[in-house]
mmCIF file of N, CA and C in Angstrom:
data_model
loop_
_atom_site.group_PDB
_atom_site.id
_atom_site.type_symbol
_atom_site.label_atom_id
_atom_site.label_comp_id
_atom_site.label_asym_id
_atom_site.label_seq_id
_atom_site.Cartn_x
_atom_site.Cartn_y
_atom_site.Cartn_z
ATOM 1 N N MET A 197 4.337 5.954 -21.332
ATOM 2 C CA MET A 197 2.745 5.671 -20.529
ATOM 3 C C MET A 197 3.044 5.860 -19.051
ATOM 4 N N ILE A 198 2.119 6.330 -18.384
ATOM 5 C CA ILE A 198 2.209 6.627 -16.841
ATOM 6 C C ILE A 198 1.113 5.751 -16.305
ATOM 7 N N TYR A 199 1.599 4.936 -15.403
ATOM 8 C CA TYR A 199 0.783 3.835 -14.803
ATOM 9 C C TYR A 199 0.551 4.353 -13.215
ATOM 10 N N GLY A 200 -0.556 3.754 -12.783
ATOM 11 C CA GLY A 200 -0.884 3.793 -11.397
ATOM 12 C C GLY A 200 -1.142 2.340 -10.900
ATOM 13 N N LEU A 201 -0.685 1.819 -9.773
ATOM 14 C CA LEU A 201 -0.834 0.472 -9.303
ATOM 15 C C LEU A 201 -1.809 0.435 -8.313
ATOM 16 N N PHE A 202 -2.849 -0.288 -8.261
ATOM 17 C CA PHE A 202 -3.854 -0.271 -7.220
ATOM 18 C C PHE A 202 -3.827 -1.755 -6.742
ATOM 19 N N ILE A 203 -3.455 -1.927 -5.467
ATOM 20 C CA ILE A 203 -3.336 -3.346 -4.898
ATOM 21 C C ILE A 203 -4.288 -3.475 -3.893
ATOM 22 N N GLN A 204 -5.104 -4.587 -3.885
ATOM 23 C CA GLN A 204 -6.333 -4.752 -2.861
ATOM 24 C C GLN A 204 -6.091 -6.205 -2.095
ATOM 25 N N ASP A 205 -5.158 -6.956 -2.364
ATOM 26 C CA ASP A 205 -5.010 -8.207 -1.695
ATOM 27 C C ASP A 205 -4.033 -8.282 -0.530
ATOM 28 N N SER A 206 -4.173 -9.133 0.412
ATOM 29 C CA SER A 206 -3.508 -9.121 1.552
ATOM 30 C C SER A 206 -1.953 -9.568 1.366
ATOM 31 N N PRO A 207 -1.089 -8.876 2.004
ATOM 32 C CA PRO A 207 0.341 -9.111 1.701
ATOM 33 C C PRO A 207 0.670 -10.586 2.173
ATOM 34 N N SER A 208 -0.054 -11.244 3.113
ATOM 35 C CA SER A 208 0.335 -12.675 3.552
ATOM 36 C C SER A 208 -0.079 -13.546 2.495
ATOM 37 N N ASN A 209 -0.955 -13.224 1.458
ATOM 38 C CA ASN A 209 -1.086 -14.043 0.329
ATOM 39 C C ASN A 209 0.027 -13.852 -0.736
ATOM 40 N N GLY A 210 0.397 -12.589 -0.767
ATOM 41 C CA GLY A 210 1.687 -12.381 -1.575
ATOM 42 C C GLY A 210 1.469 -12.300 -3.146
ATOM 43 N N ALA A 211 0.572 -12.967 -3.651
ATOM 44 C CA ALA A 211 0.353 -13.084 -5.191
ATOM 45 C C ALA A 211 0.244 -11.591 -5.682
ATOM 46 N N ALA A 212 -0.481 -10.764 -5.084
ATOM 47 C CA ALA A 212 -0.906 -9.410 -5.804
ATOM 48 C C ALA A 212 0.399 -8.398 -5.635
ATOM 49 N N PHE A 213 0.985 -8.615 -4.578
ATOM 50 C CA PHE A 213 2.397 -7.771 -4.150
ATOM 51 C C PHE A 213 3.397 -8.298 -5.251
ATOM 52 N N HIS A 214 3.641 -9.604 -5.366
ATOM 53 C CA HIS A 214 4.495 -10.030 -6.253
ATOM 54 C C HIS A 214 4.245 -9.642 -7.649
ATOM 55 N N SER A 215 2.983 -9.813 -8.299
ATOM 56 C CA SER A 215 2.743 -9.515 -9.422
ATOM 57 C C SER A 215 2.817 -7.894 -9.841
ATOM 58 N N ALA A 216 2.619 -7.276 -8.723
ATOM 59 C CA ALA A 216 2.653 -5.541 -8.941
ATOM 60 C C ALA A 216 4.165 -5.470 -9.042
ATOM 61 N N ALA A 217 5.015 -6.070 -8.042
ATOM 62 C CA ALA A 217 6.483 -5.766 -8.143
ATOM 63 C C ALA A 217 7.102 -6.128 -9.522
ATOM 64 N N ARG A 218 6.710 -7.174 -10.033
ATOM 65 C CA ARG A 218 7.150 -7.656 -11.298
ATOM 66 C C ARG A 218 6.644 -6.854 -12.412
ATOM 67 N N PHE A 219 5.372 -6.493 -12.273
ATOM 68 C CA PHE A 219 4.862 -5.402 -13.467
ATOM 69 C C PHE A 219 5.739 -4.095 -13.342
ATOM 70 N N ALA A 220 5.873 -3.449 -12.148
ATOM 71 C CA ALA A 220 6.588 -2.269 -11.876
ATOM 72 C C ALA A 220 7.949 -2.427 -12.440
ATOM 73 N N GLU A 221 8.600 -3.481 -12.368
ATOM 74 C CA GLU A 221 10.092 -3.538 -12.721
ATOM 75 C C GLU A 221 10.082 -3.698 -14.327
ATOM 76 N N ALA A 222 9.219 -4.354 -14.786
ATOM 77 C CA ALA A 222 9.200 -4.473 -16.294
ATOM 78 C C ALA A 222 8.797 -3.130 -16.986
ATOM 79 N N ALA A 223 7.756 -2.465 -16.369
ATOM 80 C CA ALA A 223 7.313 -1.228 -16.791
ATOM 81 C C ALA A 223 8.546 -0.202 -16.773
ATOM 82 N N LEU A 224 9.245 0.027 -15.567
ATOM 83 C CA LEU A 224 10.141 1.025 -15.316
ATOM 84 C C LEU A 224 11.380 0.700 -16.362
ATOM 85 N N THR A 225 11.821 -0.643 -16.519
ATOM 86 C CA THR A 225 12.725 -1.043 -17.538
ATOM 87 C C THR A 225 12.484 -0.608 -18.848
ATOM 88 N N ARG A 226 11.336 -0.682 -19.139
ATOM 89 C CA ARG A 226 10.732 -0.263 -20.616
ATOM 90 C C ARG A 226 10.764 1.313 -20.816
ATOM 91 N N GLY A 227 10.970 2.226 -19.757
ATOM 92 C CA GLY A 227 10.948 3.332 -19.792
ATOM 93 C C GLY A 227 9.608 4.057 -19.396
ATOM 94 N N HIS A 228 8.732 3.137 -18.960
ATOM 95 C CA HIS A 228 7.394 3.854 -18.515
ATOM 96 C C HIS A 228 7.464 4.336 -17.046
ATOM 97 N N GLN A 229 6.586 5.158 -16.516
ATOM 98 C CA GLN A 229 6.623 5.867 -15.320
ATOM 99 C C GLN A 229 5.467 5.050 -14.455
ATOM 100 N N ILE A 230 5.579 5.361 -13.287
ATOM 101 C CA ILE A 230 4.559 4.717 -12.206
ATOM 102 C C ILE A 230 4.562 6.010 -11.260
ATOM 103 N N ARG A 231 3.198 6.472 -11.403
ATOM 104 C CA ARG A 231 2.985 7.698 -10.727
ATOM 105 C C ARG A 231 2.554 7.444 -9.215
ATOM 106 N N GLN A 232 2.043 6.322 -8.811
ATOM 107 C CA GLN A 232 1.811 6.032 -7.440
ATOM 108 C C GLN A 232 1.341 4.497 -7.383
ATOM 109 N N VAL A 233 1.700 4.190 -6.255
ATOM 110 C CA VAL A 233 1.169 2.671 -5.824
ATOM 111 C C VAL A 233 0.145 2.866 -4.655
ATOM 112 N N PHE A 234 -0.933 2.367 -4.765
ATOM 113 C CA PHE A 234 -1.990 2.762 -3.790
ATOM 114 C C PHE A 234 -2.453 1.374 -3.170
ATOM 115 N N LEU A 235 -2.440 1.256 -1.784
ATOM 116 C CA LEU A 235 -2.793 -0.031 -1.121
ATOM 117 C C LEU A 235 -4.245 0.061 -0.715
ATOM 118 N N TYR A 236 -5.141 -0.731 -0.774
ATOM 119 C CA TYR A 236 -6.643 -0.526 -0.369
ATOM 120 C C TYR A 236 -7.075 -1.762 0.106
ATOM 121 N N GLY A 237 -7.984 -1.850 0.900
ATOM 122 C CA GLY A 237 -8.651 -2.975 1.429
ATOM 123 C C GLY A 237 -7.667 -3.922 2.271
ATOM 124 N N ASP A 238 -7.632 -5.155 2.127
ATOM 125 C CA ASP A 238 -6.479 -6.103 2.846
ATOM 126 C C ASP A 238 -5.241 -5.648 2.514
ATOM 127 N N ALA A 239 -4.941 -5.200 1.402
ATOM 128 C CA ALA A 239 -3.493 -4.845 1.103
ATOM 129 C C ALA A 239 -2.950 -3.726 2.163
ATOM 130 N N VAL A 240 -3.569 -2.920 2.941
ATOM 131 C CA VAL A 240 -3.161 -2.068 3.947
ATOM 132 C C VAL A 240 -2.393 -2.843 5.093
ATOM 133 N N LEU A 241 -2.723 -3.843 5.277
ATOM 134 C CA LEU A 241 -2.138 -4.917 6.200
ATOM 135 C C LEU A 241 -0.709 -4.788 6.044
ATOM 136 N N ALA A 242 -0.096 -4.473 4.761
ATOM 137 C CA ALA A 242 1.295 -4.399 4.743
ATOM 138 C C ALA A 242 2.010 -3.248 5.374
ATOM 139 N N ALA A 243 1.207 -2.326 5.922
ATOM 140 C CA ALA A 243 1.837 -1.345 6.769
ATOM 141 C C ALA A 243 2.055 -1.730 7.996
ATOM 142 N N LEU A 244 1.653 -2.912 8.552
ATOM 143 C CA LEU A 244 2.012 -3.476 9.824
ATOM 144 C C LEU A 244 3.360 -4.156 9.724
ATOM 145 N N HIS A 245 3.691 -4.550 8.768
ATOM 146 C CA HIS A 245 4.958 -5.140 8.559
ATOM 147 C C HIS A 245 6.193 -4.291 8.640
ATOM 148 N N PRO A 246 7.284 -4.563 9.521
ATOM 149 C CA PRO A 246 8.630 -3.816 9.494
ATOM 150 C C PRO A 246 9.293 -4.350 8.040
ATOM 151 N N GLN A 247 10.459 -3.545 7.858
ATOM 152 C CA GLN A 247 11.284 -4.147 6.843
ATOM 153 C C GLN A 247 12.587 -4.551 7.379
ATOM 154 N N PRO A 248 13.011 -5.674 6.689
ATOM 155 C CA PRO A 248 12.381 -6.352 5.786
ATOM 156 C C PRO A 248 11.202 -7.158 6.331
ATOM 157 N N SER A 249 10.275 -7.409 5.419
ATOM 158 C CA SER A 249 9.087 -8.160 6.048
ATOM 159 C C SER A 249 9.076 -9.804 5.769
ATOM 160 N N GLY A 250 10.047 -10.011 4.968
ATOM 161 C CA GLY A 250 9.934 -11.436 4.597
ATOM 162 C C GLY A 250 9.023 -11.784 3.675
ATOM 163 N N ILE A 251 8.054 -10.838 3.128
ATOM 164 C CA ILE A 251 7.327 -11.171 1.898
ATOM 165 C C ILE A 251 7.868 -10.537 0.862
ATOM 166 N N LYS A 252 8.254 -11.471 0.028
ATOM 167 C CA LYS A 252 9.185 -11.204 -1.368
ATOM 168 C C LYS A 252 8.535 -10.154 -2.029
ATOM 169 N N GLY A 253 7.238 -10.273 -2.298
ATOM 170 C CA GLY A 253 6.505 -9.169 -3.333
ATOM 171 C C GLY A 253 6.482 -7.760 -2.516
ATOM 172 N N LEU A 254 6.211 -7.832 -1.324
ATOM 173 C CA LEU A 254 6.277 -6.569 -0.703
ATOM 174 C C LEU A 254 7.788 -5.966 -0.531
ATOM 175 N N ASP A 255 8.644 -6.430 -0.303
ATOM 176 C CA ASP A 255 10.065 -6.098 -0.068
ATOM 177 C C ASP A 255 10.516 -5.541 -1.574
ATOM 178 N N SER A 256 10.199 -6.417 -2.536
ATOM 179 C CA SER A 256 10.725 -6.036 -3.759
ATOM 180 C C SER A 256 9.983 -4.738 -4.223
ATOM 181 N N LEU A 257 8.545 -4.535 -3.972
ATOM 182 C CA LEU A 257 7.898 -3.382 -4.535
ATOM 183 C C LEU A 257 8.395 -2.178 -3.559
ATOM 184 N N ALA A 258 8.539 -2.491 -2.323
ATOM 185 C CA ALA A 258 9.231 -1.241 -1.513
ATOM 186 C C ALA A 258 10.537 -0.785 -2.113
ATOM 187 N N GLN A 259 11.372 -1.720 -2.409
ATOM 188 C CA GLN A 259 12.559 -1.308 -2.839
ATOM 189 C C GLN A 259 12.551 -0.521 -4.189
ATOM 190 N N LEU A 260 11.659 -1.047 -5.016
ATOM 191 C CA LEU A 260 11.536 -0.286 -6.357
ATOM 192 C C LEU A 260 10.839 1.140 -5.960
ATOM 193 N N THR A 261 9.996 1.315 -5.173
ATOM 194 C CA THR A 261 9.126 2.674 -4.984
ATOM 195 C C THR A 261 10.370 3.442 -4.296
ATOM 196 N N ARG A 262 11.179 3.180 -3.490
ATOM 197 C CA ARG A 262 12.252 3.891 -2.713
ATOM 198 C C ARG A 262 13.290 4.304 -3.908
ATOM 199 N N THR A 263 13.722 3.380 -4.697
ATOM 200 C CA THR A 263 14.508 3.735 -5.775
ATOM 201 C C THR A 263 14.185 4.745 -6.820
ATOM 202 N N HIS A 264 13.083 4.598 -7.090
ATOM 203 C CA HIS A 264 12.428 5.486 -8.176
ATOM 204 C C HIS A 264 11.640 6.662 -7.671
ATOM 205 N N GLY A 265 11.519 6.784 -6.171
ATOM 206 C CA GLY A 265 10.675 7.873 -5.695
ATOM 207 C C GLY A 265 9.348 7.818 -6.094
ATOM 208 N N ILE A 266 8.743 6.655 -6.017
ATOM 209 C CA ILE A 266 7.433 6.581 -6.317
ATOM 210 C C ILE A 266 6.758 6.446 -4.840
ATOM 211 N N PRO A 267 5.585 7.187 -4.754
ATOM 212 C CA PRO A 267 4.803 7.168 -3.662
ATOM 213 C C PRO A 267 4.083 5.710 -3.339
ATOM 214 N N LEU A 268 4.274 5.088 -2.225
ATOM 215 C CA LEU A 268 3.597 3.795 -1.993
ATOM 216 C C LEU A 268 2.678 4.333 -0.711
ATOM 217 N N LEU A 269 1.438 4.512 -1.034
ATOM 218 C CA LEU A 269 0.473 4.754 0.045
ATOM 219 C C LEU A 269 -0.501 3.745 0.368
ATOM 220 N N ALA A 270 -0.795 3.745 1.696
ATOM 221 C CA ALA A 270 -1.887 2.759 2.183
ATOM 222 C C ALA A 270 -3.201 3.632 2.556
ATOM 223 N N CYS A 271 -4.364 3.388 2.166
ATOM 224 C CA CYS A 271 -5.556 4.027 2.446
ATOM 225 C C CYS A 271 -5.759 4.203 3.939
ATOM 226 N N GLN A 272 -5.897 5.453 4.248
ATOM 227 C CA GLN A 272 -6.032 5.794 5.470
ATOM 228 C C GLN A 272 -7.471 5.324 6.056
ATOM 229 N N ALA A 273 -8.589 5.429 5.240
ATOM 230 C CA ALA A 273 -9.767 5.013 5.659
ATOM 231 C C ALA A 273 -9.849 3.419 5.816
ATOM 232 N N ALA A 274 -9.012 2.550 5.051
ATOM 233 C CA ALA A 274 -9.097 1.045 5.257
ATOM 234 C C ALA A 274 -8.266 0.916 6.350
ATOM 235 N N MET A 275 -7.267 1.624 6.659
ATOM 236 C CA MET A 275 -6.448 1.334 7.933
ATOM 237 C C MET A 275 -7.432 1.506 9.066
ATOM 238 N N GLU A 276 -8.083 2.402 9.032
ATOM 239 C CA GLU A 276 -9.027 2.621 10.173
ATOM 240 C C GLU A 276 -10.004 1.614 10.424
ATOM 241 N N ARG A 277 -10.551 1.201 9.239
ATOM 242 C CA ARG A 277 -11.620 0.086 9.285
ATOM 243 C C ARG A 277 -11.039 -1.232 9.930
ATOM 244 N N LEU A 278 -9.687 -1.288 9.754
ATOM 245 C CA LEU A 278 -8.924 -2.582 10.267
ATOM 246 C C LEU A 278 -8.155 -2.320 11.449
ATOM 247 N N SER A 279 -8.437 -1.087 12.100
ATOM 248 C CA SER A 279 -7.680 -0.577 13.448
ATOM 249 C C SER A 279 -6.255 -0.422 13.386
ATOM 250 N N ILE A 280 -5.715 -0.201 12.273
ATOM 251 C CA ILE A 280 -4.304 -0.011 12.037
ATOM 252 C C ILE A 280 -3.969 1.475 12.375
ATOM 253 N N GLU A 281 -3.271 1.729 13.320
ATOM 254 C CA GLU A 281 -2.959 3.206 13.642
ATOM 255 C C GLU A 281 -1.931 3.765 13.206
ATOM 256 N N GLY A 282 -0.992 3.021 12.459
ATOM 257 C CA GLY A 282 0.196 3.768 11.797
ATOM 258 C C GLY A 282 0.983 2.645 10.960
ATOM 259 N N CYS A 283 1.995 3.221 10.182
ATOM 260 C CA CYS A 283 2.772 2.348 9.350
ATOM 261 C C CYS A 283 4.107 2.156 9.950
ATOM 262 N N ARG A 284 4.162 0.686 10.098
ATOM 263 C CA ARG A 284 5.424 0.237 10.727
ATOM 264 C C ARG A 284 6.617 0.172 9.560
ATOM 265 N N HIS A 285 6.114 0.003 8.175
ATOM 266 C CA HIS A 285 6.845 -0.236 7.196
ATOM 267 C C HIS A 285 7.222 1.020 6.751
ATOM 268 N N PRO A 286 8.739 1.256 6.665
ATOM 269 C CA PRO A 286 9.251 2.692 6.448
ATOM 270 C C PRO A 286 8.922 3.246 4.833
ATOM 271 N N ALA A 287 8.653 2.379 4.180
ATOM 272 C CA ALA A 287 8.464 2.887 2.668
ATOM 273 C C ALA A 287 6.832 3.129 2.547
ATOM 274 N N ILE A 288 6.090 2.826 3.408
ATOM 275 C CA ILE A 288 4.653 2.997 3.120
ATOM 276 C C ILE A 288 4.036 3.952 3.939
ATOM 277 N N LYS A 289 3.511 4.948 3.512
ATOM 278 C CA LYS A 289 2.970 6.194 3.975
ATOM 279 C C LYS A 289 1.457 5.980 4.052
ATOM 280 N N ALA A 290 0.736 6.512 5.034
ATOM 281 C CA ALA A 290 -0.869 6.685 4.960
ATOM 282 C C ALA A 290 -1.135 7.585 4.016
ATOM 283 N N GLY A 291 -2.184 7.433 3.286
ATOM 284 C CA GLY A 291 -2.716 8.419 2.276
ATOM 285 C C GLY A 291 -4.317 8.215 1.984
ATOM 286 N N SER A 292 -4.749 9.121 1.423
ATOM 287 C CA SER A 292 -6.134 9.321 1.258
ATOM 288 C C SER A 292 -6.651 8.920 -0.101
ATOM 289 N N LEU A 293 -8.109 8.579 -0.150
ATOM 290 C CA LEU A 293 -8.575 8.143 -1.505
ATOM 291 C C LEU A 293 -8.450 9.411 -2.596
ATOM 292 N N GLY A 294 -8.465 10.639 -1.795
ATOM 293 C CA GLY A 294 -8.327 11.796 -2.536
ATOM 294 C C GLY A 294 -6.941 11.916 -3.089
ATOM 295 N N GLN A 295 -5.876 11.473 -2.630
ATOM 296 C CA GLN A 295 -4.651 11.448 -3.177
ATOM 297 C C GLN A 295 -4.642 10.599 -4.316
ATOM 298 N N TRP A 296 -5.331 9.252 -4.152
ATOM 299 C CA TRP A 296 -5.312 8.431 -5.280
ATOM 300 C C TRP A 296 -6.193 9.012 -6.398
ATOM 301 N N TYR A 297 -7.190 9.739 -6.182
ATOM 302 C CA TYR A 297 -8.132 10.310 -7.020
ATOM 303 C C TYR A 297 -7.393 11.354 -7.871
ATOM 304 N N ASP A 298 -6.523 12.094 -7.166
ATOM 305 C CA ASP A 298 -5.667 13.141 -7.886
ATOM 306 C C ASP A 298 -4.790 12.686 -8.830
ATOM 307 N N ALA A 299 -4.140 11.455 -8.441
ATOM 308 C CA ALA A 299 -3.188 10.881 -9.214
ATOM 309 C C ALA A 299 -3.701 10.316 -10.487
ATOM 310 N N VAL A 300 -5.104 9.705 -10.437
ATOM 311 C CA VAL A 300 -5.787 9.082 -11.544
ATOM 312 C C VAL A 300 -5.851 10.035 -12.718
ATOM 313 N N HIS A 301 -5.824 11.340 -12.536
ATOM 314 C CA HIS A 301 -5.855 12.295 -13.683
ATOM 315 C C HIS A 301 -4.670 12.339 -14.560
ATOM 316 N N ASP A 302 -3.630 11.978 -13.823
ATOM 317 C CA ASP A 302 -2.393 11.884 -14.482
ATOM 318 C C ASP A 302 -2.109 10.625 -15.240
ATOM 319 N N LEU A 303 -2.863 9.546 -15.057
ATOM 320 C CA LEU A 303 -2.541 8.181 -15.431
ATOM 321 C C LEU A 303 -3.009 7.940 -16.833
ATOM 322 N N ASP A 304 -2.238 7.364 -17.702
ATOM 323 C CA ASP A 304 -2.733 6.637 -18.945
ATOM 324 C C ASP A 304 -3.362 5.423 -18.763
ATOM 325 N N ARG A 305 -2.972 4.503 -17.543
ATOM 326 C CA ARG A 305 -3.566 3.194 -17.374
ATOM 327 C C ARG A 305 -3.612 3.022 -15.853
ATOM 328 N N ILE A 306 -4.523 2.414 -15.312
ATOM 329 C CA ILE A 306 -4.650 1.997 -13.944
ATOM 330 C C ILE A 306 -4.421 0.188 -13.884
ATOM 331 N N MET A 307 -3.423 -0.164 -13.146
ATOM 332 C CA MET A 307 -3.264 -1.655 -13.082
ATOM 333 C C MET A 307 -3.687 -2.065 -11.775
ATOM 334 N N SER A 308 -4.676 -2.922 -11.674
ATOM 335 C CA SER A 308 -5.294 -3.404 -10.355
ATOM 336 C C SER A 308 -4.714 -4.809 -10.095
ATOM 337 N N PHE A 309 -4.281 -5.049 -8.840
ATOM 338 C CA PHE A 309 -3.861 -6.339 -8.470
ATOM 339 C C PHE A 309 -4.553 -6.953 -7.304
ATOM 340 N N CYS A 310 -5.298 -7.938 -7.612
ATOM 341 C CA CYS A 310 -5.933 -8.454 -6.339
ATOM 342 C C CYS A 310 -5.980 -10.063 -6.590
ATOM 343 N N ARG A 311 -6.547 -10.703 -5.878
ATOM 344 C CA ARG A 311 -6.711 -12.388 -5.882
ATOM 345 C C ARG A 311 -7.426 -12.538 -7.107
#
């Protein structure tokens, strides 16, 4: 099964990032694939945190994406709305909704994580 993870909650809340990291670890352990992790809405605030961020879910998710070569993208449009001009977190790259849209075509399931 090929999954895409869509995270919408602020990293300071931590629950969505923690749940996404736990899901990703379990899915990868069971032999599933994760095509992309996409941060949208308040989740793009994760781009402001350096590594290590001290946010357990964010640090765990960043480590998993690096280890498995999974793109961890923050929505550029959401970053612009929040006046974020770049990614301080080395695992997070700015991405477009178009990149998410392209990835969706390869997915069997989308897992959305929010409050």
